[in-house]
Amino acid sequence: MAEARPEDYFPYPEFRRYQREVISFAYEVMSKGRIGLVHAPCGIGKSIAVLTAFLMAKDACLGDDAKLMVLTRTKAQLEIYVREVRRLREEKGVALRAAIFASRQDMCPLRLESEALARARYKDFLRICKELRKGSGAICPYYEDTYGPKMRLSSKGLAALRALLDRGAVLPSEAIEICRDLGVCAYEVVKCSARKADIMVGNYNYLLLRPVREAILWRFGADLPELNCVIDEAHNVDKWAVDVMSDEISSTSFRRAVKEADEYAVEDKGLMALMAEMVDKMGSETYKLYGPEYERLIDLDVLADLLLAELGFTSERVLLSFLRFLEEEGDKIRLSRAEQGQPPVSYVGRCASFLIDFLKLRGREFAHYSLALERDGQVRGRIGVRCLDPSMATDMLNDLRSLVMMSGTLWDPDYYVEVLGLDRERTDFLRVPSPFPRSNRLLLVDKAVSTKYELRSESEFDMIARRLDVLIKAIGGRVAVYFPSYEIMKAILERLRPDLPYLAEDRRTKVEDVLAFLSAHDKCILFGVARGKVSEGVDLSAGGRGLLSGVIIVGLPYPKKTGLQEALTAYFEEKFGRKGWHYANRVPCLVALAQSAGRLRRSEHDRGVVVIMDKRAAGQFKRYLPRDWKADMKASQNLEALVEAIRKFMEDQQL
């Protein structure tokens, strides 16, 4: 058989810079059954590169039955793969089919007709959906009409399936429209289409969550050892992996559960009131010791013994059995509320589910904690359980036939190999530089200030605010300013008096509101937090061009020092030795730094300024930065020199 050539499969007239290298690397990984980590910055065209590599490997050695699972983090990334599959079909005549999955909630046609379902929390939606599919009481008409006898697709279901397969790849919104017109469930039909698909695209849960993985792979017709996989934005996988085994809840939820138990006559033995009191008490103690948003470790055994004593239970097993009863009562409440046209929410069920996980997730890989949030002058407690070890969810990655993990910020490949538990003997690494001209980015460090914990003071924050104001004005246009935490952002904003329109991120900020704000103002400021909604994975562009003229990163975005972070560091030091502190603290800082700076340039034509306001960036920390960052970085304590560098850069760009 002739050697596969990218030109025979690539659907565009020209390759982008470094795109051939990514295709060749991914092809080798897929054809030889290896694991590949790809550091490839924005603008290379990674999505079509891996699809091209898959088609090459399919023809060369994998065979017609080869399957590819693509995992993405956002809807925007999912849409890119739909576009590229369509392009391959149109330009190359490839009979390629892809099953494109959004969440069950996002693909629910009944949700479009029920405001109550539309407003439901995701976990509440899943539980009410499960009850409606059971059909023991209220039923979902769309699910009911999807299947006939023996769970075979009905005539309507088959018609919807044919419509999806004929198109090759459809967006979830298009699948909903097709299926809703036929009166069937879009999620179920897409699930059925997976059997005849070459490619499946969905979020990380389709691989990392065992129940979801087992259900979907059966439909896809592939076991892990037969499956080729691509993980996009792979720098997120470690966080996603621990998130699926972690949870957090507020005292407010327990208080609402008290009222709900009273309203629906659920005998909870006073558990919800007891938990509300305990969570607020622990939160108050944490607040007095450390202030707001500090995760203080708590002893699970002490808390469990206290619950048993107060409730009169003889063992934790009896307590868990009681919690499962409350969970079932919650399902009944959700169903009852849905039938009355109310949001299918149950605080009794939610709190019971949380407590089951809180009590069962234990051992050295988990940490239990308390914290306090301050809102409108009120302090409310929260408790949570956090998984410390991503490999508990990602160790199955080694069972895949092949795996390509790619991102623009895989700066430290050893971190991902060790923390995710990848087989080092099977793992290869490719690093390609940014395809964008380096001359289009000015990278500065303000060495006069720092947000280092030991240096934080009123005078330091005053100086940061003064210098930040000058730098924003020097850059002009739209400037994004990212802080290490909400507390530091609040402290600086209290001292700053912007004379431009600005938007400050909070926990309710929506990305679409940010894009609308930036598009509406030629000169404005976006204030955000590193690792937040507007600094990671969000494309701040319009019409293919970046919206920002500058990004200012105030301080190095190390994780906040809390009891929980100390527990993670201790766990990593025990597991990884001398690398433990680096993996627990410096790598997350590097990723956050890269992601924040990455909001600036979204195309080869974009140009602008990145300023890091922290003297540490020009010190020992610099050795961990990529080669181009180290080469391009200019550092100064002199504010006038920084402003002059910005002025000269802006003038040169206008020539």
XYZ file of C-alpha atoms in Angstrom:
655
model
C 0.000 0.000 0.000
C 1.323 3.476 -0.905
C 2.332 5.739 1.934
C -0.500 8.024 3.074
C 0.003 11.657 2.041
C -1.673 14.557 3.897
C -2.409 16.290 0.565
C -4.766 13.475 -0.410
C -6.978 14.045 2.632
C -6.554 17.691 3.639
C -9.626 19.718 2.548
C -7.986 23.148 2.207
C -5.799 24.464 -0.640
C -2.864 25.305 1.648
C -1.407 24.074 4.908
C -0.888 26.520 7.724
C 2.518 26.940 9.274
C 3.455 23.844 11.347
C 0.209 22.093 10.400
C 2.025 19.339 8.507
C 4.095 18.567 11.604
C 0.956 18.111 13.710
C -0.642 15.885 11.042
C 2.458 13.685 10.769
C 2.794 13.355 14.533
C -0.893 12.496 15.058
C -0.719 9.994 12.192
C 2.245 8.220 13.805
C 0.467 8.127 17.172
C -2.738 6.690 15.698
C -1.120 4.216 13.341
C 1.285 2.855 15.974
C -1.141 2.879 18.901
C 0.717 5.374 21.078
C -0.017 8.332 23.333
C 0.922 11.757 21.982
C 1.041 15.115 23.766
C 0.908 18.068 21.368
C 1.798 21.589 22.438
C 0.527 23.667 19.509
C -0.594 27.274 20.059
C -3.724 28.863 18.623
C -3.756 29.400 14.864
C -2.220 26.147 13.637
C -5.504 24.410 12.838
C -5.192 21.457 15.192
C -8.758 20.188 14.715
C -8.544 19.539 10.976
C -4.972 18.281 11.453
C -6.040 15.399 13.716
C -9.052 14.570 11.529
C -6.749 14.414 8.502
C -4.358 12.175 10.434
C -7.225 9.860 11.394
C -8.342 9.467 7.768
C -4.751 8.743 6.733
C -4.329 6.107 9.452
C -7.755 4.648 8.674
C -6.781 3.993 5.070
C -3.191 2.992 5.794
C -3.621 0.541 8.666
C -6.634 0.978 10.939
C -9.302 -0.229 8.525
C -12.846 0.874 7.711
C -14.170 0.000 11.176
C -11.798 2.387 12.971
C -13.455 4.739 15.452
C -12.328 8.135 16.718
C -13.642 9.806 19.868
C -12.995 13.559 20.090
C -13.420 15.228 23.470
C -13.878 18.983 23.744
C -14.574 21.349 26.617
C -16.809 23.975 25.031
C -19.647 24.206 22.533
C -17.504 26.456 20.330
C -14.860 23.724 19.994
C -17.567 21.168 19.233
C -18.857 23.383 16.414
C -15.364 23.513 14.885
C -15.338 19.730 14.470
C -18.781 19.773 12.846
C -17.539 22.361 10.369
C -14.386 20.379 9.582
C -16.224 17.061 9.070
C -18.574 18.823 6.661
C -15.601 20.323 4.847
C -14.012 16.880 4.448
C -17.245 15.475 3.040
C -17.725 18.367 0.612
C -14.149 18.889 -0.583
C -12.801 15.328 -0.490
C -15.977 13.327 -0.987
C -15.234 11.304 2.141
C -18.233 9.322 3.398
C -17.481 10.427 6.946
C -20.124 10.394 9.670
C -19.919 11.996 13.089
C -22.222 11.707 16.104
C -22.149 15.085 17.833
C -23.194 15.158 21.490
C -24.134 18.055 23.707
C -25.491 17.301 27.175
C -28.811 15.494 27.527
C -30.270 18.718 28.923
C -29.018 20.891 26.056
C -30.507 18.454 23.516
C -33.896 18.093 25.215
C -36.851 19.217 23.028
C -39.227 19.085 26.013
C -37.033 21.682 27.712
C -37.904 24.142 24.934
C -41.586 23.828 25.859
C -41.192 23.879 29.629
C -39.759 26.901 31.392
C -39.503 24.759 34.513
C -37.224 22.234 32.793
C -35.240 25.014 31.116
C -34.447 26.538 34.531
C -33.521 23.253 36.213
C -30.016 22.625 37.508
C -28.217 19.999 35.439
C -28.250 17.292 38.113
C -31.918 17.965 38.862
C -32.685 17.751 35.150
C -30.943 14.375 34.836
C -32.926 12.912 37.709
C -36.295 14.171 36.447
C -35.424 13.020 32.912
C -34.692 9.559 34.290
C -38.067 9.491 36.066
C -39.915 10.643 32.927
C -38.191 7.938 30.879
C -39.272 5.300 33.381
C -42.863 6.170 32.535
C -44.225 4.980 35.868
C -45.993 8.300 36.380
C -45.625 11.287 34.100
C -43.921 10.494 30.800
C -41.806 12.322 28.245
C -43.761 12.266 24.952
C -40.568 12.662 22.908
C -38.837 9.704 24.536
C -42.040 7.665 24.348
C -42.294 8.194 20.573
C -38.587 7.520 19.928
C -38.816 3.803 20.631
C -41.240 1.055 19.734
C -41.496 -2.515 21.080
C -38.313 -4.073 22.542
C -36.627 -0.636 22.618
C -36.221 -0.565 18.844
C -36.481 2.785 17.106
C -40.006 3.701 16.057
C -40.804 4.795 12.503
C -40.387 8.417 13.636
C -37.105 7.553 15.331
C -35.828 5.829 12.188
C -36.803 8.831 10.058
C -34.858 11.137 12.375
C -31.880 8.770 12.354
C -31.792 8.696 8.545
C -31.945 12.499 8.433
C -28.931 12.791 10.756
C -26.892 10.132 8.958
C -27.580 11.672 5.543
C -26.081 14.971 6.709
C -22.908 13.361 8.056
C -22.477 15.792 10.954
C -25.116 18.019 12.523
C -24.899 20.539 15.306
C -26.884 19.706 18.457
C -29.213 22.629 17.681
C -29.876 21.163 14.226
C -30.473 17.702 15.688
C -33.013 19.173 18.102
C -34.856 20.893 15.248
C -34.958 17.731 13.104
C -36.046 15.492 15.969
C -38.530 17.924 17.467
C -40.319 18.211 14.129
C -40.686 14.414 14.156
C -41.653 14.322 17.825
C -38.665 12.301 19.074
C -35.776 12.765 21.535
C -32.686 14.289 19.901
C -30.256 12.858 22.457
C -31.553 9.314 22.007
C -31.460 9.548 18.200
C -27.888 10.902 18.200
C -26.990 8.064 20.575
C -28.394 5.584 18.057
C -26.511 7.295 15.218
C -23.212 6.625 17.002
C -23.261 2.985 15.901
C -22.936 4.014 12.238
C -20.569 6.922 12.922
C -16.810 7.006 12.333
C -16.313 9.858 14.785
C -17.976 10.817 18.032
C -17.603 14.314 19.497
C -18.606 15.227 23.051
C -17.284 16.620 26.322
C -14.770 14.967 28.634
C -17.491 13.206 30.655
C -18.057 10.737 27.823
C -14.688 9.198 28.658
C -13.922 10.153 32.261
C -17.249 9.172 33.877
C -17.481 5.388 33.960
C -21.322 5.060 33.693
C -21.460 7.523 30.783
C -18.439 5.936 29.101
C -19.814 2.410 29.301
C -23.233 3.461 27.982
C -21.879 5.483 25.078
C -19.087 3.123 23.973
C -21.613 0.316 23.678
C -23.592 2.533 21.290
C -20.430 3.588 19.466
C -19.472 -0.036 18.937
C -15.965 0.181 20.382
C -14.211 -0.882 23.568
C -11.334 1.165 24.971
C -8.595 -1.031 23.396
C -10.201 -0.451 19.962
C -10.773 3.270 20.394
C -8.634 6.124 19.061
C -9.117 9.324 21.024
C -8.311 13.032 20.696
C -8.597 15.326 23.722
C -8.755 19.003 22.774
C -7.738 21.752 25.226
C -6.050 18.953 27.166
C -4.572 21.297 29.772
C -8.063 21.173 31.349
C -8.182 17.402 31.803
C -6.545 17.327 35.239
C -9.034 19.827 36.667
C -12.013 18.173 34.961
C -10.919 14.775 36.301
C -10.910 15.943 39.917
C -14.116 17.948 39.457
C -16.099 14.835 38.499
C -15.147 13.336 41.874
C -15.657 16.487 43.963
C -18.654 18.431 45.250
C -19.544 21.462 47.367
C -22.757 22.730 48.961
C -23.966 25.723 50.989
C -25.872 26.084 54.235
C -28.548 27.833 52.158
C -29.274 24.570 50.333
C -29.770 22.787 53.651
C -32.100 25.569 54.869
C -34.175 25.272 51.726
C -34.247 21.501 52.259
C -35.746 22.093 55.730
C -38.631 24.066 54.196
C -39.078 21.541 51.397
C -39.200 18.597 53.811
C -41.866 20.435 55.767
C -43.871 21.274 52.621
C -43.808 17.732 51.222
C -44.081 15.948 54.586
C -40.696 14.231 54.313
C -39.472 12.876 57.653
C -35.802 13.859 57.654
C -35.310 13.399 61.431
C -34.050 16.982 61.674
C -30.997 16.176 59.518
C -31.304 19.172 57.193
C -31.687 21.676 60.036
C -28.745 20.094 61.841
C -26.563 20.304 58.723
C -27.531 23.941 58.068
C -26.484 24.819 61.616
C -23.245 22.827 61.446
C -22.200 24.190 58.036
C -22.744 27.787 59.134
C -20.941 27.164 62.426
C -17.924 25.688 60.646
C -18.039 28.501 58.082
C -18.129 31.127 60.819
C -15.097 29.560 62.511
C -13.249 29.483 59.192
C -14.169 33.122 58.482
C -12.898 34.286 61.884
C -9.602 32.472 61.405
C -8.891 33.086 57.718
C -11.504 35.380 56.173
C -13.764 34.559 53.193
C -13.136 31.910 50.526
C -10.475 30.010 52.465
C -10.871 26.223 52.401
C -10.099 24.920 55.907
C -9.703 21.166 56.295
C -12.195 19.368 58.533
C -12.117 15.894 60.070
C -14.728 13.735 58.347
C -14.754 11.110 61.111
C -15.548 13.715 63.773
C -18.378 15.133 61.649
C -19.795 11.664 60.878
C -19.721 10.659 64.564
C -21.517 13.873 65.484
C -24.248 13.169 62.913
C -24.711 9.615 64.173
C -24.982 10.799 67.777
C -27.448 13.608 67.004
C -29.672 11.423 64.795
C -29.487 8.324 66.964
C -28.148 6.035 64.223
C -26.006 3.049 65.199
C -23.642 3.081 62.218
C -22.633 4.987 59.115
C -24.197 2.217 57.025
C -27.601 3.003 58.589
C -27.048 6.721 57.943
C -26.231 6.079 54.266
C -29.361 3.938 53.921
C -31.420 6.806 55.344
C -29.783 9.257 52.937
C -30.707 7.036 49.982
C -34.305 7.111 51.204
C -34.169 10.924 51.213
C -32.647 10.838 47.724
C -35.660 8.829 46.493
C -38.021 11.263 48.218
C -36.239 14.012 46.320
C -36.997 12.252 43.020
C -40.693 12.182 43.947
C -40.608 15.889 44.769
C -38.967 16.730 41.443
C -41.588 14.749 39.547
C -44.415 16.374 41.482
C -43.041 19.856 40.827
C -42.547 19.103 37.123
C -46.162 17.936 36.812
C -47.240 21.274 38.322
C -45.124 23.245 35.843
C -42.558 24.222 38.480
C -38.770 23.812 38.198
C -37.982 20.147 38.979
C -35.745 21.019 41.915
C -35.437 19.121 45.172
C -33.179 20.461 47.886
C -33.878 17.382 49.996
C -32.651 15.179 47.146
C -29.674 17.414 46.334
C -28.509 17.578 49.961
C -28.936 13.828 50.434
C -26.910 13.088 47.279
C -24.168 15.436 48.450
C -23.965 13.828 51.891
C -23.736 10.341 50.371
C -20.700 11.411 48.326
C -19.288 13.453 51.214
C -19.302 10.396 53.485
C -18.231 7.808 50.901
C -15.379 9.715 49.218
C -12.631 9.230 51.764
C -9.016 8.182 51.998
C -5.746 9.966 51.299
C -6.937 10.922 47.781
C -9.758 13.107 49.171
C -9.905 16.205 51.365
C -12.973 17.521 53.204
C -13.202 21.223 53.933
C -15.238 24.164 55.171
C -15.266 27.716 53.860
C -17.274 30.903 54.163
C -18.622 33.230 51.488
C -19.431 36.863 52.156
C -22.340 38.318 50.200
C -24.015 41.663 50.875
C -22.574 41.775 54.374
C -23.734 38.259 55.261
C -21.447 35.303 55.897
C -22.676 31.875 54.823
C -20.898 28.575 55.254
C -20.139 25.897 52.690
C -18.637 22.425 52.940
C -17.074 20.300 50.253
C -15.090 17.231 49.339
C -12.230 17.488 46.862
C -10.410 14.765 44.980
C -6.655 15.374 45.042
C -5.618 12.815 42.425
C -6.689 13.246 38.759
C -5.364 9.792 37.876
C -8.281 8.207 39.739
C -10.392 9.199 36.728
C -7.724 9.229 34.011
C -5.839 5.969 34.553
C -8.083 4.362 31.917
C -6.491 6.607 29.260
C -3.748 3.984 29.017
C -6.357 1.435 27.890
C -7.142 3.404 24.719
C -5.749 2.123 21.433
C -4.256 5.555 20.772
C -4.547 8.976 22.365
C -3.672 12.476 21.155
C -3.844 15.189 23.818
C -3.403 18.685 22.434
C -3.411 22.241 23.724
C -1.626 25.527 23.276
C -0.382 25.388 26.869
C 1.133 21.933 27.452
C 4.328 23.631 28.633
C 5.359 20.844 31.030
C 4.760 17.399 29.471
C 6.150 15.562 32.518
C 3.351 17.041 34.607
C 0.644 15.545 32.401
C 2.389 12.172 32.137
C 2.817 11.840 35.902
C -0.302 13.524 37.270
C -2.659 11.834 34.794
C -0.865 8.516 35.241
C 0.038 8.056 31.562
C 2.297 5.213 30.443
C 5.596 7.020 29.880
C 6.967 4.238 27.660
C 4.089 4.782 25.198
C 4.120 8.578 25.316
C 5.636 10.910 22.706
C 5.713 14.711 22.747
C 5.545 17.337 20.010
C 6.103 21.030 20.615
C 5.552 23.515 17.796
C 5.964 27.294 18.073
C 3.218 29.818 17.545
C 2.480 30.443 13.864
C 1.845 34.104 14.627
C 4.651 36.644 14.027
C 6.554 37.262 17.259
C 6.920 40.893 16.228
C 3.154 41.295 16.665
C 3.378 40.825 20.446
C 5.164 43.012 22.976
C 5.854 41.153 26.239
C 6.720 43.306 29.251
C 7.307 42.725 32.961
C 6.757 45.441 35.562
C 9.454 44.659 38.140
C 8.346 47.322 40.623
C 5.401 45.377 42.073
C 4.315 41.898 43.146
C 1.284 40.124 44.579
C 3.483 37.636 46.474
C 1.631 36.783 49.678
C 4.362 38.081 51.989
C 4.531 41.418 50.124
C 0.817 42.204 50.061
C 0.049 45.467 51.836
C -2.025 48.598 51.462
C 0.952 50.463 50.006
C 1.693 47.643 47.516
C -1.919 47.623 46.318
C -1.836 51.434 46.031
C 1.255 51.212 43.824
C -0.246 48.459 41.661
C -3.400 50.522 41.111
C -1.436 53.658 40.141
C 0.816 51.828 37.703
C -2.055 49.775 36.294
C -3.968 52.955 35.467
C -0.975 54.331 33.546
C -0.408 51.079 31.627
C -4.071 50.774 30.611
C -4.016 54.301 29.206
C -0.723 53.680 27.402
C -2.062 50.589 25.627
C -5.429 52.099 24.682
C -8.239 50.262 22.908
C -9.741 47.265 24.670
C -7.633 45.971 27.549
C -8.195 42.839 29.638
C -6.775 42.863 33.162
C -6.499 39.544 35.002
C -5.919 39.110 38.748
C -4.874 36.046 40.790
C -8.113 36.122 42.822
C -11.388 37.964 43.346
C -10.050 39.389 46.627
C -7.066 41.033 44.936
C -9.260 42.280 42.077
C -11.619 43.858 44.617
C -8.729 45.470 46.518
C -7.264 47.019 43.347
C -10.611 48.149 41.913
C -11.349 50.007 45.163
C -8.234 52.073 44.466
C -8.707 52.433 40.711
C -10.965 55.044 39.153
C -11.266 54.023 35.483
C -12.474 56.765 33.159
C -13.363 54.161 30.510
C -16.345 51.788 30.388
C -15.434 48.610 32.257
C -16.844 45.217 33.132
C -15.685 43.310 36.215
C -16.138 39.545 36.206
C -18.088 37.929 39.030
C -19.410 34.412 39.519
C -22.560 35.241 37.525
C -20.749 36.674 34.483
C -21.699 35.108 31.149
C -19.249 34.915 28.258
C -21.845 36.209 25.789
C -22.253 39.361 27.930
C -18.482 39.906 27.858
C -18.352 39.584 24.066
C -21.287 41.984 23.715
C -19.564 44.488 26.015
C -16.262 44.347 24.116
C -17.998 44.607 20.746
C -19.954 47.656 21.902
C -16.888 49.678 22.984
C -13.719 50.504 21.043
C -12.056 51.627 24.265
C -12.887 49.737 27.448
C -11.516 47.530 30.222
C -12.359 43.943 31.092
C -11.415 42.958 34.644
C -11.244 39.221 35.252
C -9.669 36.492 37.334
C -7.072 33.951 36.217
C -8.653 30.502 35.811
C -12.000 32.300 35.500
C -14.702 32.378 32.839
C -13.124 35.153 30.776
C -9.479 34.064 30.942
C -9.548 30.386 29.898
C -10.967 28.729 26.810
C -12.999 31.772 25.750
C -12.454 33.224 22.285
C -12.492 37.016 22.647
C -12.735 37.673 18.921
C -15.185 38.840 16.283
C -15.011 38.257 12.556
C -11.882 36.151 12.961
C -9.927 38.956 14.663
C -9.061 39.379 18.325
C -10.940 42.114 20.166
C -8.165 43.032 22.603
C -5.229 45.374 22.138
C -3.641 44.429 25.427
C -3.639 41.964 28.325
C -2.311 42.932 31.741
C -1.734 40.124 34.240
C -1.563 41.537 37.759
C 0.637 39.204 39.798
C 1.587 35.616 39.097
C -1.625 33.568 39.305
C -0.507 30.937 41.805
C -3.324 28.974 43.463
C -4.507 30.635 46.659
C -2.818 29.386 49.826
C -5.520 27.532 51.739
C -5.764 24.389 53.815
C -7.064 22.567 50.761
C -4.144 23.745 48.607
C -1.720 22.675 51.342
C -3.361 19.228 51.372
C -2.905 18.970 47.594
C 0.739 20.020 47.871
C 1.396 17.482 50.627
C -0.289 14.725 48.613
C 1.740 15.560 45.488
C 4.987 15.773 47.478
C 4.304 12.325 48.904
C 3.515 10.927 45.449
C 5.994 12.819 43.242
C 8.766 13.800 45.648
C 10.697 16.970 44.801
C 8.371 17.713 41.876
C 5.326 17.788 44.167
C 5.360 21.511 44.967
C 6.026 22.353 41.320
C 3.089 20.210 40.146
C 0.661 21.493 42.791
C 1.512 25.191 42.539
C 3.803 26.315 39.737
C 2.252 24.338 36.864
C -1.292 25.674 37.550
C 0.244 29.161 37.678
C 1.999 28.658 34.330
C -1.168 27.356 32.684
C -3.225 30.275 34.027
C -0.566 32.727 32.855
C -0.501 31.229 29.359
C -4.274 31.099 29.099
C -4.700 34.722 30.193
C -2.048 35.948 27.746
C -3.598 33.761 25.046
C -6.767 35.874 24.992
C -4.813 38.550 23.095
C -3.981 37.027 19.702
C -6.572 34.862 17.957
C -5.275 35.250 14.385
C -1.977 35.920 12.599
C -3.057 39.517 12.004
C -3.681 40.332 15.673
C -1.112 42.386 17.525
C -0.923 43.766 21.016
C 0.775 44.062 24.388
C 1.081 41.619 27.282
C 2.234 43.058 30.615
C 2.971 40.890 33.657
C 2.903 43.061 36.770
C 5.093 40.990 39.057
C 8.860 41.143 39.593
C 8.986 37.342 40.068
C 8.247 36.808 36.351
C 11.717 38.159 35.527
C 13.448 36.135 38.260
C 13.824 32.378 38.783
C 10.258 31.840 37.576
C 11.403 32.829 34.077
C 13.265 29.532 33.583
C 9.922 27.670 33.429
C 8.567 29.824 30.589
C 8.719 28.795 26.896
C 11.770 29.765 24.877
C 9.973 32.479 22.885
C 8.629 34.092 26.058
C 12.101 34.207 27.595
C 13.586 35.652 24.407
C 10.894 38.301 23.913
C 10.446 39.410 27.527
C 11.512 42.947 28.445
C 11.533 43.839 32.147
C 11.870 47.148 33.955
C 11.105 48.845 37.263
C 10.814 52.154 35.472
C 7.202 52.917 34.584
C 8.223 55.546 32.030
C 10.394 52.970 30.256
C 7.467 50.537 30.072
C 5.170 53.243 28.708
C 7.788 54.253 26.139
C 8.163 50.633 24.999
C 4.389 50.432 24.534
C 4.306 53.752 22.650
C 7.090 52.679 20.310
C 5.476 49.279 19.684
C 2.151 50.903 18.856
C 3.816 53.382 16.492
C 5.760 50.627 14.712
C 2.592 48.594 14.228
C 0.885 51.538 12.536
C 3.663 52.003 9.951
